[in-house]
Amino acid sequence: MAFNDRNMFRGNSNSNFGAPREMHKTTCSDCKVETEVPFKPDPERPVYCRECLPNHRAPRESRY
């Protein structure tokens, strides 16, 4: 693997040196469906499922 391999830190299943990511069960703050996230949720902050998350992200500006 090249030193500057961009995929090394992208959250791919192979990027964590073979260790599986620890997932935490939580409830989506919007649709109330049970979901899993790869971080320990903070009770003070909302957590969204994959379907609801794009509704809460700021649009990315063009990089070019």
PDB file of C-alpha atoms in Angstrom:
ATOM      1  CA  MET A   1       0.000   0.000   0.000  1.00  0.00           C
ATOM      2  CA  ALA A   2       1.309   3.425  -0.891  1.00  0.00           C
ATOM      3  CA  PHE A   3       2.006   5.857   1.945  1.00  0.00           C
ATOM      4  CA  ASN A   4      -0.435   8.404   0.526  1.00  0.00           C
ATOM      5  CA  ASP A   5      -3.204   5.905  -0.255  1.00  0.00           C
ATOM      6  CA  ARG A   6      -6.397   7.954   0.199  1.00  0.00           C
ATOM      7  CA  ASN A   7      -8.506   4.898   0.969  1.00  0.00           C
ATOM      8  CA  MET A   8      -6.455   4.076   4.046  1.00  0.00           C
ATOM      9  CA  PHE A   9      -8.406   6.526   6.236  1.00  0.00           C
ATOM     10  CA  ARG A  10     -11.808   6.442   4.517  1.00  0.00           C
ATOM     11  CA  GLY A  11     -13.659   4.081   6.840  1.00  0.00           C
ATOM     12  CA  ASN A  12     -13.374   1.061   4.565  1.00  0.00           C
ATOM     13  CA  SER A  13     -13.554  -2.284   6.314  1.00  0.00           C
ATOM     14  CA  ASN A  14      -9.865  -2.770   5.492  1.00  0.00           C
ATOM     15  CA  SER A  15      -8.789   0.657   6.710  1.00  0.00           C
ATOM     16  CA  ASN A  16      -8.896  -0.090  10.431  1.00  0.00           C
ATOM     17  CA  PHE A  17      -5.957  -2.510  10.252  1.00  0.00           C
ATOM     18  CA  GLY A  18      -8.272  -5.517  10.158  1.00  0.00           C
ATOM     19  CA  ALA A  19     -10.229  -4.616  13.317  1.00  0.00           C
ATOM     20  CA  PRO A  20     -14.015  -4.407  12.912  1.00  0.00           C
ATOM     21  CA  ARG A  21     -15.584  -1.055  13.749  1.00  0.00           C
ATOM     22  CA  GLU A  22     -17.486  -0.948  17.008  1.00  0.00           C
ATOM     23  CA  MET A  23     -21.092  -0.008  16.247  1.00  0.00           C
ATOM     24  CA  HIS A  24     -23.515   1.566  18.727  1.00  0.00           C
ATOM     25  CA  LYS A  25     -27.292   1.221  18.575  1.00  0.00           C
ATOM     26  CA  THR A  26     -29.284   4.433  18.760  1.00  0.00           C
ATOM     27  CA  THR A  27     -32.525   5.999  17.536  1.00  0.00           C
ATOM     28  CA  CYS A  28     -32.664   8.476  14.662  1.00  0.00           C
ATOM     29  CA  SER A  29     -33.645  11.921  15.943  1.00  0.00           C
ATOM     30  CA  ASP A  30     -35.882  12.505  12.891  1.00  0.00           C
ATOM     31  CA  CYS A  31     -37.702   9.311  11.922  1.00  0.00           C
ATOM     32  CA  LYS A  32     -37.238   7.474  15.257  1.00  0.00           C
ATOM     33  CA  VAL A  33     -36.043   4.272  13.560  1.00  0.00           C
ATOM     34  CA  GLU A  34     -33.373   2.215  15.347  1.00  0.00           C
ATOM     35  CA  THR A  35     -29.995   2.520  13.645  1.00  0.00           C
ATOM     36  CA  GLU A  36     -26.315   1.827  14.308  1.00  0.00           C
ATOM     37  CA  VAL A  37     -23.516   4.372  14.188  1.00  0.00           C
ATOM     38  CA  PRO A  38     -19.714   3.923  14.330  1.00  0.00           C
ATOM     39  CA  PHE A  39     -19.347   6.288  17.315  1.00  0.00           C
ATOM     40  CA  LYS A  40     -20.714   6.519  20.835  1.00  0.00           C
ATOM     41  CA  PRO A  41     -23.703   8.886  20.588  1.00  0.00           C
ATOM     42  CA  ASP A  42     -23.713  12.003  22.768  1.00  0.00           C
ATOM     43  CA  PRO A  43     -27.127  12.424  24.451  1.00  0.00           C
ATOM     44  CA  GLU A  44     -26.800  16.208  23.973  1.00  0.00           C
ATOM     45  CA  ARG A  45     -26.544  15.956  20.166  1.00  0.00           C
ATOM     46  CA  PRO A  46     -28.966  14.567  17.567  1.00  0.00           C
ATOM     47  CA  VAL A  47     -28.095  11.396  15.658  1.00  0.00           C
ATOM     48  CA  TYR A  48     -29.520  10.594  12.219  1.00  0.00           C
ATOM     49  CA  CYS A  49     -29.888   7.389  10.190  1.00  0.00           C
ATOM     50  CA  ARG A  50     -28.427   7.102   6.685  1.00  0.00           C
ATOM     51  CA  GLU A  51     -31.683   8.224   5.090  1.00  0.00           C
ATOM     52  CA  CYS A  52     -32.130  11.350   7.272  1.00  0.00           C
ATOM     53  CA  LEU A  53     -28.499  12.488   7.495  1.00  0.00           C
ATOM     54  CA  PRO A  54     -28.357  14.153   4.036  1.00  0.00           C
ATOM     55  CA  ASN A  55     -31.258  16.406   5.090  1.00  0.00           C
ATOM     56  CA  HIS A  56     -29.064  17.910   7.818  1.00  0.00           C
ATOM     57  CA  ARG A  57     -25.754  18.342   6.022  1.00  0.00           C
ATOM     58  CA  ALA A  58     -24.813  21.681   4.525  1.00  0.00           C
ATOM     59  CA  PRO A  59     -24.447  21.448   0.737  1.00  0.00           C
ATOM     60  CA  ARG A  60     -20.840  21.063  -0.332  1.00  0.00           C
ATOM     61  CA  GLU A  61     -19.426  23.917  -2.342  1.00  0.00           C
ATOM     62  CA  SER A  62     -17.666  23.189  -5.572  1.00  0.00           C
ATOM     63  CA  ARG A  63     -13.960  22.639  -5.006  1.00  0.00           C
ATOM     64  CA  TYR A  64     -13.018  23.724  -8.528  1.00  0.00           C
TER      65      TYR A  64
END
